Structure formats: C-alpha cells, structure tokens
Amino acid sequence: MKNSSFTQDHDGVKIHNTLENSIFDPSVVILAAGQGTRLSTQQQGIPKPLQTLLGLSFAERTLMTFAQMGLKKFVAVLGYAKEKVRTHFEEIADRRKLSIVFVEAENWSKGNGASLAAASKVLKQKNFLLTMVDHVFKPELVKRFLSQIKSMDTTDLGVCLGVDGKKENLFDLSDATKVYVNRNLVLKIGKDLSEWNTIDTGLFYCTSEVFDALKEAQMDGCFSLSDGIRILAKKERVRAVDLSGESWMDVDTPEAWKETRRRMLLSIGKNTSDGYISQYFNRKISKVFSEYFALTSITPNQITWLSFFLCILGSVLIAAGGPVNLLGREGMILGALVVQFASIIDGCDGEVSRLKFLQTQGGAWLDTVLDRYADVALAMAVTYSASTSSNPTFYWVLGTLSLSGFILTSYVKKEYEIRFSASIPDGVLNKLSRRDLRIFVISIGVIVGFAFEALCVVGILSHICVAFILYFGLKGPFIRDQSSI
C-alpha cells in the first residue's frame, strides 16, 4: 500500500511526504545526550539540542527533517541537562504534533554507544532509524536513504550506514569518521583509518543486532557507536547506502556551525522553479532578508502579506506620479523600486518556510492569490498612468489584454498540472513568462520612461506562453491520455 502526499511551500515547490509502503514506519532514534563542549563556545551554556541554527534548535531541525518524510515516531536519548532538553523536546512535539518517547542514558558521558544502548529497552527488537541531534541533513538525503532501505531484503539486515563518497564536499577531514566500503559492505570504520573511500554521514538503519555489538564492545571497555559498528563490520553485517552528493553536515564546532549556515543559505536560493531574474538577481538579495526573518518569529504568511502591501504601495506611487502628478517623475521611479523590492521579498516566504519547515498548502495558496491581486494593481497603475495622455480606450484595451496574459499564465499552468499530473517543461519560454521577469521588466520600464511599452511586452510573452502550454497539452499528455481509454 502506498501512502503519499505533499505540501507546497510559498514558492509553489512540492515537498513530498512519502512512505512507499505504509508498513515501513520505523521509529527514529535521536542521540541527544552529549554535552557538546566543542560547540559550546558558539552559544554559551546552552545544551547542544537546544542550540539554534537559522531559527530552529538542533532538536527541532532533526525532528522536522524526518517528519517531513512522513515519520512521526521518535525516541530521544537524553543525558546532559536531561530535564531541560526533555522539556524542549516536549514543547516541539506538542507544537508539531509528533510522538516522542524519552530514554535517559545513565552512562552518556562514556560515549554515544552507551547512549544508544540505553534505548534497547524501549525499541523491543524493532528495526529503527538512528541519527545524532547535531547532524544536519537536507530532507532529500533522508528520502534517498529511505528509498534504498525499502528496496532491500529486510529479512537479512544487520545495520545500514549512509555513506558519502564525494570527498570534495567534506568540511573537516580530521574530524570525519572514515569508512572503507567494498561491494556495498562496510569493512572498516574509524576516524584514523589510513585506507578509506567514503565518509560516515551519521544516518543509520539498525536492527537489534546493533545492541549485541555494543554490549560486546563495552565488555572490552569501548563505548562509542563506531566500536559497535566495527564489530558488525568484521562479521560483514553492515551495508553501505550510497548518499554521495547529498547535503549534510556534522556540526561539532563553531566553524562547522558557520559552514552549515553558509551552505543552508546558499541552497535555499537554488529553486528549480525560479525564473531568470530570481535565479541571478532576486535570490542573492532575498536570502539576506530570509536569514534575518528566520531568526525572528515572523511567519511565511506574514512575509507574503508584507510583499503584497509593498507591491500595492509601489503601484499607488506609480499611478500617483503619472497623470495626477502628485509626486512627479521621482514618485514613479520610487514606486518602481518599491515594486521590485516587493518582488525580492516575495521569495523570502518560501525561503523561510523551507529553512524552518513551515511549508503548508494554505501558505502556497495565499501567495498565489495575493500575487494575482498585486499583478492587477501594478497593471492598472501603469495603464492608468498612460491612459490620460491620449486615446484612453486604446491604452485600457491593451493594458487589459496584457493583464489577462498574466492571470491566464498562472491559471493555465495550474490547470495543466491538475489535468496531467505533471509540471510544465522548464524551458526558456516558461521562464520568460514568470512573475519575477514581469515585475523586473515593468519596473525598469517605469524608470526609463517606457512603462506601458514594458507592460505590453511582458503581456505578449505571457500570451505566447499560454499558447505554448495549450499546444504542448494537446499534442503531448492529452493524446497519450486519450489513447489509454
């Protein structure tokens, strides 16, 4: 049975919450017992799970990375400052509607293997996912890991370890746990390996065999998780799951924290649905504001409203600077700059929603609706400004036709996706019809004194895009759909 759904962020990007098989619903064990002394200089006196990164604590970021994949059952292993950490996890669970079981590891200070061993009493021979609270993954990495696990023969699994063979993405080689893999089997693991070909990402899928191995390691005075994995590796019971190229970080030091933050801010601008202006201009600025917004309690929906009101304000300035000449030419230029700034801020709602796992269908819908109202306001402002010079009917007809192109482009794209369960091919013409380019061209047109001409140009581009979508729909998916009847 397949259980699959998705939400959309404010940029309209689909975020899949997928469990290919509803039977596959393991608990996620999070090791959150450590003190994090090496990271403590970054945020003095705060337990590691409570330390924050771009608006979310490590605890919440870890929980939501897995929850976004449809996993809702968690086991948090506590140690240092256990009551404070437990209270924080409980607050997150209540707010995010998650289920968390808590385990107190008495010997947490000996090593992360001792912390995991304490969880054996609640897992009751069940298979489980395992990670550390200070490991930051993109959800795509977890999705890839789960996909590969579910394709394996689960009747003969020991431990599966996610590994990354792309060494150029490694931040701190000296601190990394090296792994030697041969024929998908982990044969060696450790920080000081001289022969290695991949890196331990800190993501595991474990059976109860791991507890037997940890117990055996502890009898020899070894208390790290790697000690237990090393014992299983000698028995060829550890499979490697290739996650090369995916984004992840082990945040153990202030330097790693800063690098993780840098990579996260860089990645939020890489939205495949972006147009040319967003990709090469808007995102470079919007992520600066998104970093600030993420550190506040401002919600993505509030950012959506902010962008909308800025566009309305800019449109009013453009209209007022035209025929009524309240503000003059300078007022129109100011209006154009405000409208373009609104377009930049329009990307922040989606960026913040991705950074803080706040994607909702309602947020994406609100963004779409307000964008259309803002488009109407801008088109009317430009048309009104031009219509008083001469022949107002001519200007209002062309202005209305241009506006209809903006609205129809959005409508036809959505209809295409609904009817054919597929996205429009992301070619040049599709990118030229996007809102970021429309706003930019009109703003430049206002500044250089050709506002109405700019409106007509982007209106024509929008209608060409609509024609392209209709052609593609009738010649492509539509014919295939009819042939299956």
Short mmCIF file of C-alpha atoms in Angstrom, two decimals:
data_model
loop_
_atom_site.label_atom_id
_atom_site.label_comp_id
_atom_site.label_asym_id
_atom_site.label_seq_id
_atom_site.Cartn_x
_atom_site.Cartn_y
_atom_site.Cartn_z
CA MET A 1 0.00 0.00 0.00
CA LYS A 2 1.32 3.43 -0.85
CA ASN A 3 0.84 6.39 1.43
CA SER A 4 2.00 9.55 -0.31
CA SER A 5 1.14 13.21 0.00
CA PHE A 6 2.79 16.54 -0.49
CA THR A 7 2.68 20.08 0.73
CA GLN A 8 3.82 23.19 -1.07
CA ASP A 9 5.98 25.99 0.20
CA HIS A 10 5.32 29.64 -0.65
CA ASP A 11 7.30 29.32 -3.89
CA GLY A 12 4.98 26.55 -5.05
CA VAL A 13 7.64 23.87 -4.65
CA LYS A 14 6.17 20.46 -3.88
CA ILE A 15 7.55 18.92 -0.69
CA HIS A 16 6.86 15.20 -0.68
CA ASN A 17 5.87 13.37 2.49
CA THR A 18 6.23 9.80 1.29
CA LEU A 19 6.18 6.33 2.77
CA GLU A 20 6.28 3.98 -0.22
CA ASN A 21 5.00 1.20 2.00
CA SER A 22 2.77 2.06 4.92
CA ILE A 23 4.15 -0.97 6.81
CA PHE A 24 7.57 0.68 6.78
CA ASP A 25 7.14 3.08 9.67
CA PRO A 26 10.20 2.81 11.91
CA SER A 27 10.89 4.91 14.95
CA VAL A 28 13.66 7.47 14.63
CA VAL A 29 16.19 7.34 17.45
CA ILE A 30 17.90 10.68 18.10
CA LEU A 31 21.03 10.68 20.23
CA ALA A 32 20.73 13.95 22.17
CA ALA A 33 22.69 13.06 25.31
CA GLY A 34 26.02 14.76 24.67
CA GLN A 35 27.21 18.00 26.22
CA GLY A 36 28.66 19.45 23.02
CA THR A 37 31.68 21.04 24.67
CA ARG A 38 33.38 21.84 21.35
CA LEU A 39 30.32 23.71 20.12
CA SER A 40 29.58 25.43 23.43
CA THR A 41 31.71 28.45 22.56
CA GLN A 42 29.16 29.27 19.83
CA GLN A 43 26.20 29.56 22.23
CA GLN A 44 27.49 29.63 25.80
CA GLY A 45 25.83 27.43 28.41
CA ILE A 46 23.12 26.01 26.15
CA PRO A 47 22.82 22.20 25.77
CA LYS A 48 23.58 21.12 22.21
CA PRO A 49 20.00 20.02 21.30
CA LEU A 50 18.75 23.49 22.25
CA GLN A 51 21.38 25.43 20.34
CA THR A 52 19.93 27.13 17.28
CA LEU A 53 20.75 27.27 13.60
CA LEU A 54 18.83 29.73 11.43
CA GLY A 55 15.86 29.97 13.74
CA LEU A 56 15.46 26.33 14.78
CA SER A 57 17.14 24.34 17.53
CA PHE A 58 19.11 21.27 16.51
CA ALA A 59 16.40 19.20 18.19
CA GLU A 60 13.57 20.71 16.14
CA ARG A 61 15.56 20.69 12.91
CA THR A 62 16.34 16.99 13.33
CA LEU A 63 12.75 16.09 14.19
CA MET A 64 11.29 18.00 11.25
CA THR A 65 13.80 16.64 8.74
CA PHE A 66 12.41 13.16 9.36
CA ALA A 67 8.81 14.26 9.98
CA GLN A 68 8.75 15.80 6.51
CA MET A 69 9.30 12.29 5.16
CA GLY A 70 6.16 11.10 6.97
CA LEU A 71 7.93 9.67 10.02
CA LYS A 72 6.17 10.66 13.24
CA LYS A 73 7.52 8.34 15.97
CA PHE A 74 10.71 9.36 17.74
CA VAL A 75 12.91 8.16 20.57
CA ALA A 76 15.09 10.86 22.14
CA VAL A 77 18.04 9.65 24.21
CA LEU A 78 18.84 12.15 26.95
CA GLY A 79 21.89 12.68 29.13
CA TYR A 80 23.42 16.07 29.81
CA ALA A 81 20.88 18.61 31.18
CA LYS A 82 18.22 15.96 30.63
CA GLU A 83 15.29 17.82 32.20
CA LYS A 84 15.91 20.97 30.20
CA VAL A 85 16.37 19.01 26.98
CA ARG A 86 13.29 16.88 27.66
CA THR A 87 11.12 19.97 28.22
CA HIS A 88 12.31 21.40 24.91
CA PHE A 89 11.53 18.19 23.01
CA GLU A 90 8.08 18.01 24.61
CA GLU A 91 7.29 21.57 23.54
CA ILE A 92 8.28 20.75 19.96
CA ALA A 93 6.27 17.52 19.97
CA ASP A 94 3.16 19.35 21.17
CA ARG A 95 3.52 22.15 18.62
CA ARG A 96 4.45 19.93 15.67
CA LYS A 97 2.09 17.02 16.53
CA LEU A 98 4.83 14.40 16.94
CA SER A 99 5.20 11.41 19.24
CA ILE A 100 8.40 11.23 21.30
CA VAL A 101 9.48 8.57 23.79
CA PHE A 102 12.31 9.55 26.11
CA VAL A 103 15.19 7.42 27.30
CA GLU A 104 17.66 8.51 29.97
CA ALA A 105 21.18 7.23 29.38
CA GLU A 106 22.99 6.96 32.71
CA ASN A 107 26.37 6.36 31.08
CA TRP A 108 26.04 9.00 28.36
CA SER A 109 29.39 10.58 29.25
CA LYS A 110 31.25 7.40 28.26
CA GLY A 111 30.27 7.67 24.59
CA ASN A 112 27.42 7.69 22.08
CA GLY A 113 27.42 3.89 22.00
CA ALA A 114 26.48 3.85 25.68
CA SER A 115 23.70 6.34 24.93
CA LEU A 116 22.26 4.17 22.17
CA ALA A 117 22.49 1.04 24.31
CA ALA A 118 20.10 2.66 26.79
CA ALA A 119 17.39 2.78 24.08
CA SER A 120 17.25 -1.01 23.71
CA LYS A 121 14.63 -1.30 26.44
CA VAL A 122 12.04 0.76 24.53
CA LEU A 123 12.69 -0.48 20.99
CA LYS A 124 11.82 -4.12 21.80
CA GLN A 125 13.64 -5.83 18.93
CA LYS A 126 12.17 -3.46 16.34
CA ASN A 127 14.20 -2.00 13.49
CA PHE A 128 14.80 1.73 13.72
CA LEU A 129 16.44 4.73 12.11
CA LEU A 130 19.29 6.34 14.01
CA THR A 131 20.88 9.76 13.87
CA MET A 132 22.61 12.32 16.07
CA VAL A 133 20.99 15.59 17.06
CA ASP A 134 23.90 17.63 15.72
CA HIS A 135 23.82 16.13 12.22
CA VAL A 136 22.02 18.36 9.74
CA PHE A 137 20.58 16.71 6.63
CA LYS A 138 18.57 18.03 3.75
CA PRO A 139 15.27 16.10 3.58
CA GLU A 140 16.26 14.85 0.11
CA LEU A 141 19.10 12.87 1.69
CA VAL A 142 16.74 11.15 4.12
CA LYS A 143 14.31 10.42 1.29
CA ARG A 144 17.09 8.82 -0.77
CA PHE A 145 18.24 6.78 2.23
CA LEU A 146 14.73 5.50 2.97
CA SER A 147 14.14 4.66 -0.68
CA GLN A 148 17.22 2.45 -0.78
CA ILE A 149 16.42 0.79 2.54
CA LYS A 150 12.92 -0.11 1.40
CA SER A 151 14.29 -1.72 -1.75
CA MET A 152 16.47 -4.10 0.27
CA ASP A 153 15.65 -7.55 1.59
CA THR A 154 14.73 -6.61 5.15
CA THR A 155 14.79 -10.22 6.35
CA ASP A 156 18.59 -10.23 6.42
CA LEU A 157 19.62 -6.77 7.53
CA GLY A 158 22.15 -6.03 10.22
CA VAL A 159 22.90 -2.34 10.07
CA CYS A 160 22.74 0.02 7.09
CA LEU A 161 25.01 3.05 7.15
CA GLY A 162 24.62 6.09 4.92
CA VAL A 163 27.97 7.00 3.38
CA ASP A 164 29.19 9.83 1.18
CA GLY A 165 31.98 9.17 -1.32
CA LYS A 166 32.14 12.74 -2.61
CA LYS A 167 35.18 13.87 -0.66
CA GLU A 168 35.24 17.39 -2.10
CA ASN A 169 32.08 18.22 -0.11
CA LEU A 170 33.76 17.26 3.16
CA PHE A 171 34.29 20.19 5.52
CA ASP A 172 36.65 18.82 8.19
CA LEU A 173 38.51 15.66 7.19
CA SER A 174 40.32 15.32 10.51
CA ASP A 175 37.02 15.11 12.41
CA ALA A 176 35.21 12.86 9.92
CA THR A 177 34.56 9.18 10.54
CA LYS A 178 36.15 7.38 7.61
CA VAL A 179 34.67 4.22 6.13
CA TYR A 180 36.12 1.59 3.83
CA VAL A 181 33.46 0.04 1.61
CA ASN A 182 33.79 -2.91 -0.74
CA ARG A 183 30.88 -4.39 -2.68
CA ASN A 184 28.37 -2.41 -0.63
CA LEU A 185 29.73 -3.80 2.63
CA VAL A 186 31.36 -1.68 5.31
CA LEU A 187 34.62 -3.43 6.18
CA LYS A 188 36.37 -0.75 8.25
CA ILE A 189 35.25 2.35 10.15
CA GLY A 190 37.08 4.91 12.27
CA LYS A 191 38.44 8.45 12.39
CA ASP A 192 42.05 7.33 11.93
CA LEU A 193 41.73 4.90 9.00
CA SER A 194 44.61 5.06 6.55
CA GLU A 195 42.61 3.22 3.89
CA TRP A 196 39.11 4.57 3.27
CA ASN A 197 36.86 5.57 0.38
CA THR A 198 33.72 7.07 1.94
CA ILE A 199 32.58 9.10 4.95
CA ASP A 200 30.04 8.18 7.62
CA THR A 201 27.08 10.60 7.34
CA GLY A 202 25.65 9.71 10.74
CA LEU A 203 22.45 8.17 9.37
CA PHE A 204 21.74 4.50 10.16
CA TYR A 205 19.04 1.88 9.82
CA CYS A 206 19.53 -0.65 12.59
CA THR A 207 18.22 -3.99 13.75
CA SER A 208 18.59 -5.30 17.29
CA GLU A 209 21.97 -6.73 16.27
CA VAL A 210 23.49 -3.34 16.98
CA PHE A 211 22.73 -3.71 20.69
CA ASP A 212 24.51 -7.07 20.86
CA ALA A 213 27.52 -5.49 19.17
CA LEU A 214 27.52 -2.53 21.56
CA LYS A 215 27.35 -4.88 24.52
CA GLU A 216 30.30 -6.84 23.15
CA ALA A 217 32.29 -3.63 22.63
CA GLN A 218 31.53 -2.41 26.15
CA MET A 219 32.94 -5.62 27.59
CA ASP A 220 36.25 -4.51 26.08
CA GLY A 221 35.88 -1.01 27.52
CA CYS A 222 34.79 0.60 24.22
CA PHE A 223 31.72 2.83 24.35
CA SER A 224 31.42 4.63 21.01
CA LEU A 225 28.88 3.76 18.33
CA SER A 226 31.72 3.21 15.87
CA ASP A 227 33.09 0.50 18.19
CA GLY A 228 29.86 -1.45 17.85
CA ILE A 229 29.65 -0.88 14.10
CA ARG A 230 33.25 -2.07 13.78
CA ILE A 231 32.34 -5.41 15.39
CA LEU A 232 29.42 -5.87 13.00
CA ALA A 233 31.61 -4.86 10.04
CA LYS A 234 34.02 -7.68 10.83
CA LYS A 235 31.06 -10.05 10.52
CA GLU A 236 30.02 -8.39 7.21
CA ARG A 237 26.74 -7.27 8.77
CA VAL A 238 26.97 -3.58 7.84
CA ARG A 239 25.70 -2.49 4.44
CA ALA A 240 26.67 0.82 2.91
CA VAL A 241 23.96 3.05 1.48
CA ASP A 242 25.42 5.47 -1.03
CA LEU A 243 24.33 9.06 -0.39
CA SER A 244 27.11 10.72 -2.36
CA GLY A 245 26.40 14.26 -3.43
CA GLU A 246 23.61 14.91 -0.94
CA SER A 247 23.87 17.78 1.53
CA TRP A 248 24.73 17.03 5.17
CA MET A 249 26.93 18.34 7.96
CA ASP A 250 28.20 17.13 11.32
CA VAL A 251 28.01 20.29 13.43
CA ASP A 252 30.56 19.73 16.20
CA THR A 253 32.46 23.01 16.21
CA PRO A 254 31.76 26.73 15.78
CA GLU A 255 33.49 26.52 12.40
CA ALA A 256 31.20 23.68 11.30
CA TRP A 257 28.19 25.68 12.54
CA LYS A 258 29.19 28.65 10.39
CA GLU A 259 29.80 26.43 7.35
CA THR A 260 26.44 24.70 7.79
CA ARG A 261 24.71 28.07 7.98
CA ARG A 262 26.52 29.21 4.82
CA ARG A 263 25.53 26.08 2.91
CA MET A 264 21.92 26.27 4.02
CA LEU A 265 21.59 29.89 2.94
CA LEU A 266 23.21 29.04 -0.38
CA SER A 267 20.88 26.11 -1.02
CA ILE A 268 17.61 27.95 -0.35
CA GLY A 269 18.27 30.05 -3.44
CA LYS A 270 18.52 27.03 -5.72
CA ASN A 271 14.86 26.71 -6.58
CA THR A 272 14.29 24.88 -9.87
CA SER A 273 11.05 26.81 -10.43
CA ASP A 274 12.86 30.16 -10.42
CA GLY A 275 12.85 32.45 -13.41
CA TYR A 276 15.96 34.17 -14.67
CA ILE A 277 15.60 37.29 -12.52
CA SER A 278 15.01 35.30 -9.34
CA GLN A 279 17.90 32.99 -10.10
CA TYR A 280 20.50 35.63 -10.93
CA PHE A 281 19.32 38.69 -9.01
CA ASN A 282 16.41 38.42 -6.57
CA ARG A 283 17.64 35.38 -4.63
CA LYS A 284 21.03 36.94 -3.97
CA ILE A 285 19.25 39.69 -2.05
CA SER A 286 16.26 37.81 -0.66
CA LYS A 287 18.38 35.27 1.21
CA VAL A 288 19.94 38.13 3.21
CA PHE A 289 16.47 39.14 4.39
CA SER A 290 15.45 35.49 4.85
CA GLU A 291 18.36 34.96 7.22
CA TYR A 292 17.05 37.83 9.33
CA PHE A 293 13.41 36.70 9.12
CA ALA A 294 14.40 33.15 10.15
CA LEU A 295 15.85 34.48 13.40
CA THR A 296 12.56 36.17 14.31
CA SER A 297 9.02 34.96 14.98
CA ILE A 298 7.83 36.36 11.63
CA THR A 299 5.87 33.69 9.75
CA PRO A 300 5.99 32.97 6.00
CA ASN A 301 2.37 34.15 5.68
CA GLN A 302 3.26 37.48 7.26
CA ILE A 303 6.09 37.85 4.76
CA THR A 304 3.60 37.10 1.97
CA TRP A 305 1.36 39.91 3.19
CA LEU A 306 4.34 42.25 3.51
CA SER A 307 5.32 41.62 -0.11
CA PHE A 308 1.73 42.18 -1.22
CA PHE A 309 1.35 45.51 0.57
CA LEU A 310 4.71 46.69 -0.75
CA CYS A 311 3.57 45.95 -4.30
CA ILE A 312 0.30 47.81 -3.69
CA LEU A 313 2.24 50.78 -2.29
CA GLY A 314 4.57 50.80 -5.28
CA SER A 315 1.62 50.63 -7.67
CA VAL A 316 -0.05 53.59 -5.97
CA LEU A 317 3.17 55.60 -6.26
CA ILE A 318 3.40 54.78 -9.97
CA ALA A 319 -0.21 55.83 -10.53
CA ALA A 320 0.15 58.98 -8.41
CA GLY A 321 3.30 60.02 -10.22
CA GLY A 322 1.61 59.90 -13.58
CA PRO A 323 -1.46 61.90 -14.65
CA VAL A 324 -2.30 63.44 -11.28
CA ASN A 325 1.36 64.40 -10.89
CA LEU A 326 1.22 64.31 -7.09
CA LEU A 327 4.78 63.04 -6.79
CA GLY A 328 6.07 63.61 -10.29
CA ARG A 329 8.59 61.50 -12.13
CA GLU A 330 10.53 60.86 -8.94
CA GLY A 331 7.42 59.32 -7.40
CA MET A 332 7.05 56.88 -10.28
CA ILE A 333 10.70 55.84 -10.02
CA LEU A 334 10.30 55.34 -6.28
CA GLY A 335 7.20 53.25 -6.97
CA ALA A 336 9.11 51.08 -9.44
CA LEU A 337 11.86 50.47 -6.88
CA VAL A 338 9.29 49.55 -4.22
CA VAL A 339 7.58 47.12 -6.61
CA GLN A 340 10.89 45.44 -7.45
CA PHE A 341 11.75 45.25 -3.75
CA ALA A 342 8.36 43.60 -3.18
CA SER A 343 9.28 41.01 -5.82
CA ILE A 344 12.51 40.28 -3.94
CA ILE A 345 10.68 39.93 -0.61
CA ASP A 346 8.17 37.67 -2.37
CA GLY A 347 10.88 34.99 -2.44
CA CYS A 348 11.52 35.20 1.30
CA ASP A 349 8.30 33.47 2.36
CA GLY A 350 9.27 30.29 0.55
CA GLU A 351 12.87 30.51 1.73
CA VAL A 352 11.87 30.91 5.37
CA SER A 353 9.28 28.15 5.11
CA ARG A 354 11.97 25.78 3.83
CA LEU A 355 14.52 26.85 6.44
CA LYS A 356 12.05 26.38 9.31
CA PHE A 357 9.89 23.54 7.93
CA LEU A 358 6.76 25.69 7.78
CA GLN A 359 5.51 24.64 4.34
CA THR A 360 1.72 24.48 4.07
CA GLN A 361 -0.80 24.17 1.27
CA GLY A 362 -2.60 27.22 2.64
CA GLY A 363 0.54 29.32 2.53
CA ALA A 364 1.23 28.45 -1.10
CA TRP A 365 -2.40 29.19 -1.99
CA LEU A 366 -2.35 32.56 -0.19
CA ASP A 367 0.85 33.51 -2.00
CA THR A 368 -0.68 32.67 -5.39
CA VAL A 369 -3.88 34.64 -4.73
CA LEU A 370 -2.10 37.74 -3.42
CA ASP A 371 0.36 37.65 -6.33
CA ARG A 372 -2.55 37.87 -8.74
CA TYR A 373 -4.07 40.83 -6.88
CA ALA A 374 -0.68 42.54 -6.89
CA ASP A 375 -0.37 41.90 -10.64
CA VAL A 376 -3.76 43.52 -11.17
CA ALA A 377 -2.77 46.57 -9.11
CA LEU A 378 0.51 47.05 -10.98
CA ALA A 379 -1.02 46.61 -14.44
CA MET A 380 -3.85 49.03 -13.61
CA ALA A 381 -1.39 51.59 -12.22
CA VAL A 382 0.75 51.53 -15.37
CA THR A 383 -2.29 51.61 -17.65
CA TYR A 384 -3.91 54.44 -15.69
CA SER A 385 -0.69 56.43 -15.82
CA ALA A 386 -0.53 56.10 -19.61
CA SER A 387 -4.25 56.47 -20.38
CA THR A 388 -4.58 60.19 -19.62
CA SER A 389 -2.09 61.29 -22.27
CA SER A 390 -4.34 60.47 -25.24
CA ASN A 391 -6.84 57.87 -26.51
CA PRO A 392 -7.60 56.20 -23.13
CA THR A 393 -9.62 53.40 -24.75
CA PHE A 394 -6.55 52.23 -26.67
CA TYR A 395 -4.45 52.07 -23.51
CA TRP A 396 -7.10 50.34 -21.40
CA VAL A 397 -7.73 47.69 -24.06
CA LEU A 398 -4.04 46.87 -24.41
CA GLY A 399 -3.49 47.08 -20.65
CA THR A 400 -6.38 44.70 -20.01
CA LEU A 401 -5.08 42.26 -22.62
CA SER A 402 -1.65 42.33 -21.00
CA LEU A 403 -3.13 41.75 -17.56
CA SER A 404 -5.21 38.85 -18.86
CA GLY A 405 -1.98 37.24 -20.03
CA PHE A 406 -0.52 37.45 -16.52
CA ILE A 407 -3.59 35.87 -14.95
CA LEU A 408 -4.07 33.23 -17.66
CA THR A 409 -0.45 32.13 -17.47
CA SER A 410 -0.83 31.27 -13.79
CA TYR A 411 -4.26 29.70 -14.31
CA VAL A 412 -3.28 27.57 -17.30
CA LYS A 413 -0.13 26.28 -15.58
CA LYS A 414 -2.12 25.20 -12.54
CA GLU A 415 -4.78 23.58 -14.73
CA TYR A 416 -2.10 21.73 -16.70
CA GLU A 417 -0.59 20.31 -13.51
CA ILE A 418 -4.01 19.23 -12.23
CA ARG A 419 -5.17 17.66 -15.51
CA PHE A 420 -1.94 15.88 -16.46
CA SER A 421 -0.27 15.41 -13.04
CA ALA A 422 2.91 16.89 -14.48
CA SER A 423 4.75 20.19 -14.45
CA ILE A 424 5.24 22.40 -17.49
CA PRO A 425 8.62 21.75 -19.15
CA ASP A 426 11.02 24.26 -17.63
CA GLY A 427 12.27 25.75 -20.88
CA VAL A 428 13.25 29.26 -21.89
CA LEU A 429 9.73 30.34 -22.80
CA ASN A 430 8.35 29.13 -19.49
CA LYS A 431 10.99 31.08 -17.57
CA LEU A 432 10.29 34.20 -19.64
CA SER A 433 6.65 34.11 -18.55
CA ARG A 434 7.37 34.02 -14.82
CA ARG A 435 6.32 36.78 -12.47
CA ASP A 436 9.85 37.77 -11.46
CA LEU A 437 10.65 38.80 -15.04
CA ARG A 438 7.32 40.62 -15.46
CA ILE A 439 7.90 42.74 -12.36
CA PHE A 440 11.51 43.45 -13.27
CA VAL A 441 10.76 44.49 -16.87
CA ILE A 442 7.85 46.72 -15.83
CA SER A 443 9.94 48.33 -13.07
CA ILE A 444 12.77 49.05 -15.50
CA GLY A 445 10.22 50.37 -17.99
CA VAL A 446 8.85 52.80 -15.41
CA ILE A 447 12.35 54.01 -14.53
CA VAL A 448 13.40 54.65 -18.15
CA GLY A 449 10.05 56.15 -19.17
CA PHE A 450 8.56 53.26 -21.17
CA ALA A 451 6.29 51.73 -18.55
CA PHE A 452 3.32 50.94 -20.80
CA GLU A 453 5.53 49.52 -23.55
CA ALA A 454 7.17 47.23 -20.99
CA LEU A 455 3.74 46.12 -19.76
CA CYS A 456 2.71 45.20 -23.30
CA VAL A 457 5.94 43.27 -23.98
CA VAL A 458 5.55 41.03 -20.93
CA GLY A 459 1.85 40.69 -21.68
CA ILE A 460 2.66 39.37 -25.17
CA LEU A 461 5.20 36.95 -23.67
CA SER A 462 2.54 35.70 -21.27
CA HIS A 463 0.05 35.01 -24.07
CA ILE A 464 2.75 33.21 -26.09
CA CYS A 465 3.42 31.03 -23.06
CA VAL A 466 -0.30 30.23 -22.74
CA ALA A 467 -0.36 29.20 -26.41
CA PHE A 468 2.71 27.01 -25.85
CA ILE A 469 1.10 25.28 -22.87
CA LEU A 470 -2.08 24.62 -24.84
CA TYR A 471 -0.09 23.22 -27.75
CA PHE A 472 2.03 21.03 -25.52
CA GLY A 473 -1.02 19.81 -23.61
CA LEU A 474 -2.97 18.89 -26.74
CA LYS A 475 -0.04 17.27 -28.55
CA GLY A 476 1.57 15.55 -25.56
CA PRO A 477 -0.13 14.24 -22.42
CA PHE A 478 -3.64 14.77 -23.83
CA ILE A 479 -3.08 12.38 -26.75
CA ARG A 480 -1.41 9.78 -24.51
CA ASP A 481 -4.32 10.05 -22.08
CA GLN A 482 -6.88 9.58 -24.85
CA SER A 483 -5.06 6.56 -26.26
CA SER A 484 -5.36 4.76 -22.94
CA ILE A 485 -9.16 4.98 -22.89
#
